[in-house]
Coordinates of C-alpha atoms and ligand atoms in Angstrom, one line a residue:
M714 CA 31.6 -16.7 -63.8
K715 CA 34.5 -18.5 -65.5
K716 CA 33.7 -22.2 -65.9
I717 CA 35.0 -25.5 -67.0
A718 CA 32.6 -28.0 -68.6
L719 CA 33.3 -31.7 -68.9
E720 CA 30.4 -33.7 -70.3
E721 CA 30.5 -32.1 -73.8
H722 CA 30.2 -34.5 -76.7
F723 CA 31.4 -34.7 -80.2
G724 CA 30.7 -37.0 -83.2
A725 CA 32.6 -37.9 -86.3
T726 CA 31.8 -39.0 -89.9
D727 CA 35.1 -41.0 -90.4
P728 CA 34.5 -43.4 -88.8
N729 CA 30.8 -42.7 -89.1
I730 CA 29.6 -42.7 -85.5
V731 CA 27.6 -39.5 -85.4
Q732 CA 24.5 -41.2 -86.7
Q733 CA 24.1 -43.1 -83.4
S734 CA 22.6 -39.9 -81.9
E735 CA 19.8 -39.5 -84.5
E736 CA 17.3 -41.6 -82.6
H737 CA 17.3 -39.0 -79.8
F738 CA 15.9 -36.2 -82.0
T739 CA 12.9 -35.4 -84.2
P740 CA 13.7 -35.3 -87.9
Q741 CA 13.4 -31.5 -87.8
A742 CA 15.9 -31.1 -85.0
W743 CA 18.5 -33.7 -86.1
P744 CA 20.4 -31.8 -88.9
G745 CA 21.2 -29.0 -86.4
R746 CA 22.3 -31.3 -83.6
R747 CA 24.3 -33.3 -86.0
A748 CA 26.2 -30.2 -87.2
E749 CA 26.8 -29.3 -83.5
L750 CA 28.2 -32.7 -82.8
L751 CA 30.6 -32.4 -85.7
D752 CA 31.7 -28.9 -84.9
I753 CA 34.4 -28.1 -82.3
H754 CA 36.1 -24.9 -83.2
E755 CA 33.4 -22.7 -84.7
A756 CA 29.9 -22.4 -83.2
R757 CA 30.9 -24.4 -80.1
L758 CA 33.9 -22.2 -79.3
K759 CA 31.8 -19.1 -80.0
Q760 CA 29.3 -20.1 -77.4
M761 CA 32.0 -21.0 -74.9
D762 CA 33.4 -17.5 -75.3
E763 CA 30.0 -15.9 -74.8
L764 CA 29.2 -17.9 -71.7
E765 CA 32.6 -17.8 -70.0
I766 CA 33.1 -21.5 -70.5
E767 CA 36.9 -21.3 -70.5
K768 CA 37.7 -24.9 -71.0
V769 CA 35.8 -28.0 -72.3
I770 CA 36.7 -31.6 -71.8
L771 CA 35.4 -33.3 -74.9
S772 CA 34.0 -36.8 -75.1
L773 CA 32.6 -39.0 -77.8
L774 CA 28.8 -39.3 -78.0
A775 CA 26.9 -42.2 -76.5
P776 CA 26.7 -45.2 -76.7
G777 CA 29.8 -44.8 -78.9
I778 CA 32.3 -47.6 -78.8
Q779 CA 30.2 -49.5 -76.1
S780 CA 27.6 -50.7 -78.7
L781 CA 30.1 -51.9 -81.3
Y782 CA 29.9 -55.6 -80.3
D783 CA 32.5 -56.6 -82.9
R784 CA 35.7 -56.5 -80.9
T785 CA 37.9 -55.7 -83.9
Q786 CA 35.7 -52.8 -84.9
A787 CA 35.5 -51.5 -81.4
V788 CA 39.3 -51.5 -81.0
D789 CA 39.9 -49.9 -84.4
W790 CA 37.2 -47.2 -84.0
A791 CA 38.3 -46.3 -80.5
Q792 CA 41.9 -45.8 -81.7
R793 CA 40.9 -43.6 -84.6
L794 CA 38.5 -41.5 -82.6
N795 CA 41.0 -41.0 -79.8
D796 CA 43.5 -39.8 -82.4
Y797 CA 40.9 -37.5 -83.8
A798 CA 40.1 -36.1 -80.3
A799 CA 43.8 -35.5 -79.6
D800 CA 44.1 -33.6 -82.9
Q801 CA 41.1 -31.4 -81.9
V802 CA 42.7 -30.7 -78.5
G803 CA 46.0 -30.0 -80.2
A804 CA 44.3 -27.4 -82.5
N805 CA 43.4 -25.3 -79.4
P806 CA 44.9 -26.7 -76.2
D807 CA 44.1 -23.6 -74.1
R808 CA 40.4 -24.3 -74.5
F809 CA 40.0 -28.1 -75.0
E810 CA 40.9 -31.4 -73.4
S811 CA 39.4 -34.8 -74.1
F812 CA 38.5 -38.1 -72.5
A813 CA 39.4 -41.3 -74.3
A814 CA 36.8 -43.7 -75.6
L815 CA 37.6 -47.3 -74.8
P816 CA 36.9 -50.7 -76.4
M817 CA 35.8 -52.5 -73.3
Q818 CA 34.8 -55.5 -75.5
D819 CA 38.4 -56.4 -75.2
P820 CA 39.7 -55.7 -71.7
D821 CA 43.5 -56.0 -72.6
R822 CA 43.1 -53.7 -75.6
A823 CA 41.0 -51.3 -73.6
T824 CA 43.8 -51.1 -71.0
E825 CA 46.4 -50.5 -73.7
E826 CA 44.2 -47.9 -75.4
L827 CA 43.8 -46.1 -72.0
E828 CA 47.6 -46.1 -71.5
R829 CA 48.2 -44.9 -75.1
S830 CA 45.5 -42.2 -74.7
V831 CA 46.9 -40.8 -71.5
N832 CA 50.6 -41.3 -71.9
D833 CA 51.0 -40.7 -75.7
L834 CA 48.0 -38.6 -76.7
G835 CA 47.7 -36.5 -73.5
L836 CA 44.0 -37.3 -72.9
V837 CA 42.8 -36.7 -69.3
G838 CA 41.0 -39.9 -68.5
A839 CA 38.2 -42.0 -70.1
L840 CA 34.5 -41.7 -70.6
I841 CA 32.7 -45.0 -70.7
N842 CA 29.1 -45.3 -71.8
G843 CA 27.9 -47.9 -69.3
F844 CA 27.8 -51.6 -70.2
S845 CA 29.4 -52.9 -73.4
Q846 CA 27.8 -55.3 -75.9
V847 CA 30.4 -58.0 -76.5
D848 CA 30.6 -60.4 -79.5
D849 CA 26.8 -60.2 -80.1
E850 CA 24.1 -57.7 -79.7
D851 CA 22.5 -59.3 -76.7
T852 CA 25.5 -59.9 -74.5
V853 CA 26.0 -57.1 -72.0
V854 CA 29.0 -56.7 -69.7
Y855 CA 29.1 -54.3 -66.8
L856 CA 32.3 -52.7 -65.5
D857 CA 32.2 -54.7 -62.2
D858 CA 32.9 -57.8 -64.2
P859 CA 36.0 -59.7 -63.1
R860 CA 37.5 -59.5 -66.6
Y861 CA 38.2 -55.8 -65.8
A862 CA 40.4 -56.4 -62.8
E863 CA 43.6 -55.5 -64.7
F864 CA 41.9 -52.6 -66.4
W865 CA 40.9 -51.0 -63.0
A866 CA 44.3 -51.6 -61.6
T867 CA 45.8 -49.6 -64.5
V868 CA 43.2 -46.8 -64.1
A869 CA 44.3 -46.6 -60.4
E870 CA 47.9 -46.6 -61.4
L871 CA 47.5 -43.9 -64.0
D872 CA 45.5 -42.0 -61.5
V873 CA 43.0 -40.7 -64.0
P874 CA 39.2 -40.3 -63.6
V875 CA 36.6 -42.4 -65.4
Y876 CA 33.4 -40.7 -66.4
L877 CA 30.6 -43.2 -66.2
H878 CA 28.2 -41.9 -68.8
P879 CA 24.6 -43.1 -69.6
R880 CA 23.3 -45.3 -72.3
D881 CA 19.9 -46.9 -72.7
P882 CA 19.4 -50.5 -71.4
L883 CA 18.6 -52.9 -74.2
A884 CA 14.9 -53.2 -75.0
S885 CA 15.3 -57.0 -75.1
K886 CA 16.2 -56.8 -71.4
S887 CA 13.8 -54.1 -70.3
P888 CA 10.2 -55.2 -70.0
Q889 CA 9.6 -52.4 -67.5
Y890 CA 9.7 -50.0 -70.4
D891 CA 7.5 -52.0 -72.8
G892 CA 4.9 -49.8 -74.5
H893 CA 6.3 -46.7 -72.9
P894 CA 9.1 -45.5 -75.3
W895 CA 9.2 -42.1 -73.6
L896 CA 10.8 -43.8 -70.6
Y897 CA 14.0 -44.4 -72.6
G898 CA 16.8 -41.9 -73.0
S899 CA 17.6 -39.0 -70.9
S900 CA 14.1 -38.5 -69.5
W901 CA 14.4 -41.5 -67.2
A902 CA 16.1 -44.8 -68.3
F903 CA 19.6 -43.2 -68.7
S904 CA 19.7 -42.2 -65.0
V905 CA 18.2 -45.5 -63.6
E906 CA 20.6 -47.5 -65.7
T907 CA 23.7 -45.4 -64.8
G908 CA 22.9 -45.0 -61.1
T909 CA 22.4 -48.8 -60.9
H910 CA 25.7 -49.4 -62.7
A911 CA 27.5 -47.1 -60.1
L912 CA 25.9 -49.1 -57.3
R913 CA 27.2 -52.3 -58.9
L914 CA 30.7 -50.9 -58.8
M915 CA 30.3 -50.0 -55.2
G916 CA 28.9 -53.4 -54.3
S917 CA 31.6 -55.3 -56.2
G918 CA 34.3 -54.1 -53.7
L919 CA 36.1 -52.1 -56.5
F920 CA 36.7 -49.2 -54.2
D921 CA 38.0 -51.4 -51.4
R922 CA 40.5 -52.8 -53.8
H923 CA 41.3 -49.4 -55.2
P924 CA 40.5 -46.7 -52.6
N925 CA 41.9 -43.9 -54.7
L926 CA 39.8 -44.6 -57.8
T927 CA 37.7 -41.7 -59.1
I928 CA 34.4 -42.1 -61.0
I929 CA 32.5 -39.1 -62.4
L930 CA 28.7 -39.2 -62.8
G931 CA 26.7 -36.6 -64.7
H932 CA 23.2 -35.3 -64.2
L933 CA 23.9 -34.5 -60.6
G934 CA 24.6 -38.1 -59.7
E935 CA 22.0 -40.1 -61.7
L936 CA 19.4 -40.1 -58.8
L937 CA 21.9 -41.4 -56.2
P938 CA 22.3 -38.4 -53.9
Y939 CA 18.5 -38.4 -53.4
N940 CA 18.3 -42.1 -52.4
I941 CA 21.7 -43.1 -51.1
W942 CA 20.7 -42.8 -47.4
R943 CA 17.7 -45.1 -47.9
T944 CA 19.8 -47.7 -49.9
D945 CA 22.3 -47.8 -47.0
H946 CA 19.6 -47.8 -44.4
R947 CA 17.9 -50.9 -45.9
L948 CA 21.1 -52.7 -46.7
A949 CA 22.2 -52.5 -43.1
V950 CA 19.1 -54.5 -42.2
A951 CA 19.1 -56.9 -45.2
P952 CA 22.5 -57.0 -46.9
R953 CA 21.5 -59.9 -49.3
G954 CA 25.1 -61.0 -49.7
L955 CA 26.6 -57.5 -49.9
D956 CA 30.1 -57.7 -48.5
V957 CA 32.0 -54.4 -48.7
E958 CA 34.0 -52.3 -46.2
H959 CA 32.0 -49.1 -46.3
S960 CA 28.5 -47.7 -46.8
F961 CA 27.5 -46.7 -50.3
G962 CA 27.2 -43.1 -49.0
H963 CA 30.9 -43.4 -48.1
Y964 CA 31.9 -44.5 -51.6
L965 CA 29.7 -41.7 -53.1
R966 CA 31.5 -39.1 -51.0
T967 CA 35.0 -40.6 -51.4
N968 CA 35.2 -42.1 -54.9
F969 CA 32.8 -40.1 -57.0
Y970 CA 32.5 -36.6 -58.4
L971 CA 29.2 -35.4 -59.8
T972 CA 28.5 -32.9 -62.6
T973 CA 25.5 -30.6 -63.3
S974 CA 25.2 -31.9 -66.9
G975 CA 21.6 -31.8 -68.1
N976 CA 20.2 -31.1 -64.6
F977 CA 19.9 -27.4 -64.2
R978 CA 17.8 -27.4 -61.0
T979 CA 18.8 -25.6 -57.9
P980 CA 17.0 -27.7 -55.3
T981 CA 18.6 -30.8 -56.8
L982 CA 22.1 -29.1 -56.8
L983 CA 21.6 -28.2 -53.1
N984 CA 20.6 -31.8 -52.3
A985 CA 23.8 -33.1 -54.0
I986 CA 25.9 -30.5 -52.2
Q987 CA 24.4 -31.7 -48.9
E988 CA 25.1 -35.3 -49.6
V989 CA 28.6 -35.2 -51.2
G990 CA 29.9 -31.7 -50.5
A991 CA 30.7 -28.8 -52.8
D992 CA 34.3 -30.1 -53.3
R993 CA 32.9 -33.0 -55.4
I994 CA 30.5 -31.2 -57.8
M995 CA 31.6 -29.7 -61.2
F996 CA 29.7 -27.6 -63.7
S997 CA 28.9 -29.2 -67.0
A998 CA 26.3 -28.7 -69.8
D999 CA 26.0 -32.0 -71.8
Y1000 CA 26.2 -30.1 -75.1
P1001 CA 24.8 -30.5 -77.7
F1002 CA 22.1 -32.7 -76.2
E1003 CA 21.5 -29.8 -73.8
S1004 CA 21.9 -26.1 -74.3
M1005 CA 25.2 -24.6 -73.2
E1006 CA 23.4 -21.3 -72.7
E1007 CA 20.7 -22.8 -70.4
A1008 CA 23.4 -24.5 -68.4
A1009 CA 25.5 -21.5 -68.0
T1010 CA 22.8 -18.9 -67.4
W1011 CA 21.2 -21.2 -64.7
F1012 CA 24.5 -21.8 -63.0
D1013 CA 25.7 -18.1 -63.1
R1014 CA 22.4 -17.2 -61.3
V1015 CA 22.5 -19.9 -58.6
E1016 CA 22.6 -18.3 -55.1
L1017 CA 25.5 -20.0 -53.4
N1018 CA 28.4 -18.7 -51.4
D1019 CA 31.2 -17.5 -53.6
R1020 CA 33.8 -20.0 -52.5
D1021 CA 31.6 -23.1 -53.2
K1022 CA 30.4 -21.6 -56.5
H1023 CA 33.9 -21.1 -57.8
K1024 CA 34.8 -24.6 -56.8
I1025 CA 31.9 -26.0 -58.7
A1026 CA 32.4 -23.6 -61.7
A1027 CA 36.1 -24.5 -62.2
G1028 CA 38.2 -25.1 -59.1
N1029 CA 37.3 -28.7 -58.5
A1030 CA 37.9 -29.6 -62.2
Q1031 CA 41.2 -27.8 -62.2
R1032 CA 42.3 -29.8 -59.1
L1033 CA 41.0 -33.1 -60.3
F1034 CA 42.5 -32.9 -63.8
G1035 CA 45.6 -30.8 -62.9
L1036 CA 44.5 -28.0 -65.3
S1037 CA 46.0 -24.5 -65.2
P1038 CA 43.7 -21.9 -63.6
V1039 CA 41.1 -20.4 -65.9
Ligands
GRE318 C1 23.9 -37.5 -73.4 O1 24.9 -37.7 -73.9 O2 23.8 -37.3 -72.2 C2 22.6 -37.6 -74.2 C3 22.6 -38.4 -75.3 C4 21.4 -38.5 -76.1 C5 20.3 -37.8 -75.7 C6 20.3 -37.0 -74.5 C7 21.5 -36.9 -73.8 O3 23.7 -39.1 -75.7 O4 21.5 -36.2 -72.7
ZN319 ZN1 26.1 -36.7 -72.0

């Protein structure tokens, strides 16, 4: 089945950001993954051809710009890497689009860079890797912070999606993981961190101020579809200061899209469909951290009615990003 995939990462050596991903791999696996991050038009495209992935929306690897706590460096690298991404899309615009990376360390410059990326470079939205470290290593700022009021107003005005992508919480702030390093990364901490960040956005009233805002979550919703009913059920009894217009389930169904990135599990997909509907789920792989082949062969075999399956494969992404039919 023809598919579009949209959590597909790249790295670069100039500026040298690719090394950020090294910690996620064994020394044996790293050289191959590094090469895959740096490649766009060779092995990646060949696999897309073989697996009927007609279009890929690229994004920079994680944590990317979000961990560059020096504001000047964050602004400079984001600009250079967005220029690079636009060049890669330009080399094969039938098969590639890209999200922008944004220097959230400086909200005004981030807003300008989003405008430049969308209006001048033709990028399709932004992918933000969770909280940003700002000015020093230990200062973390989440996207519900009041300093981002203008930024979100601009996102709403431009009417582009923001992909909220995982990053690890800082070890200095995560005693719950002490002595259990296997809890970090995509096995667990990524999802808890990102699902919690999404709940912070909901609880901040962001979607009451901007009801048309669209956030994309990977990994079939970073645990949220499984638990959202319970969260609402308990908050109705003990709101603890929560003051928003709708239930979190409402925001999840209204302001979020979910992708299948890195979560190739049919019962989990069916749960997500039941919670948010097949109109809000989109195929993705999470290449090269996950196998494009595993993602595609799993999805192609999922037993689902044809209409919903086509929507998840490509139709929803086409509509959301205004792409031509694949
Ligand atoms: C991701 O981008 O989702 C990712 C990483 C590192 C390890 C695993 C993973 O950035 O899924
Ligand atoms: Zn990813």
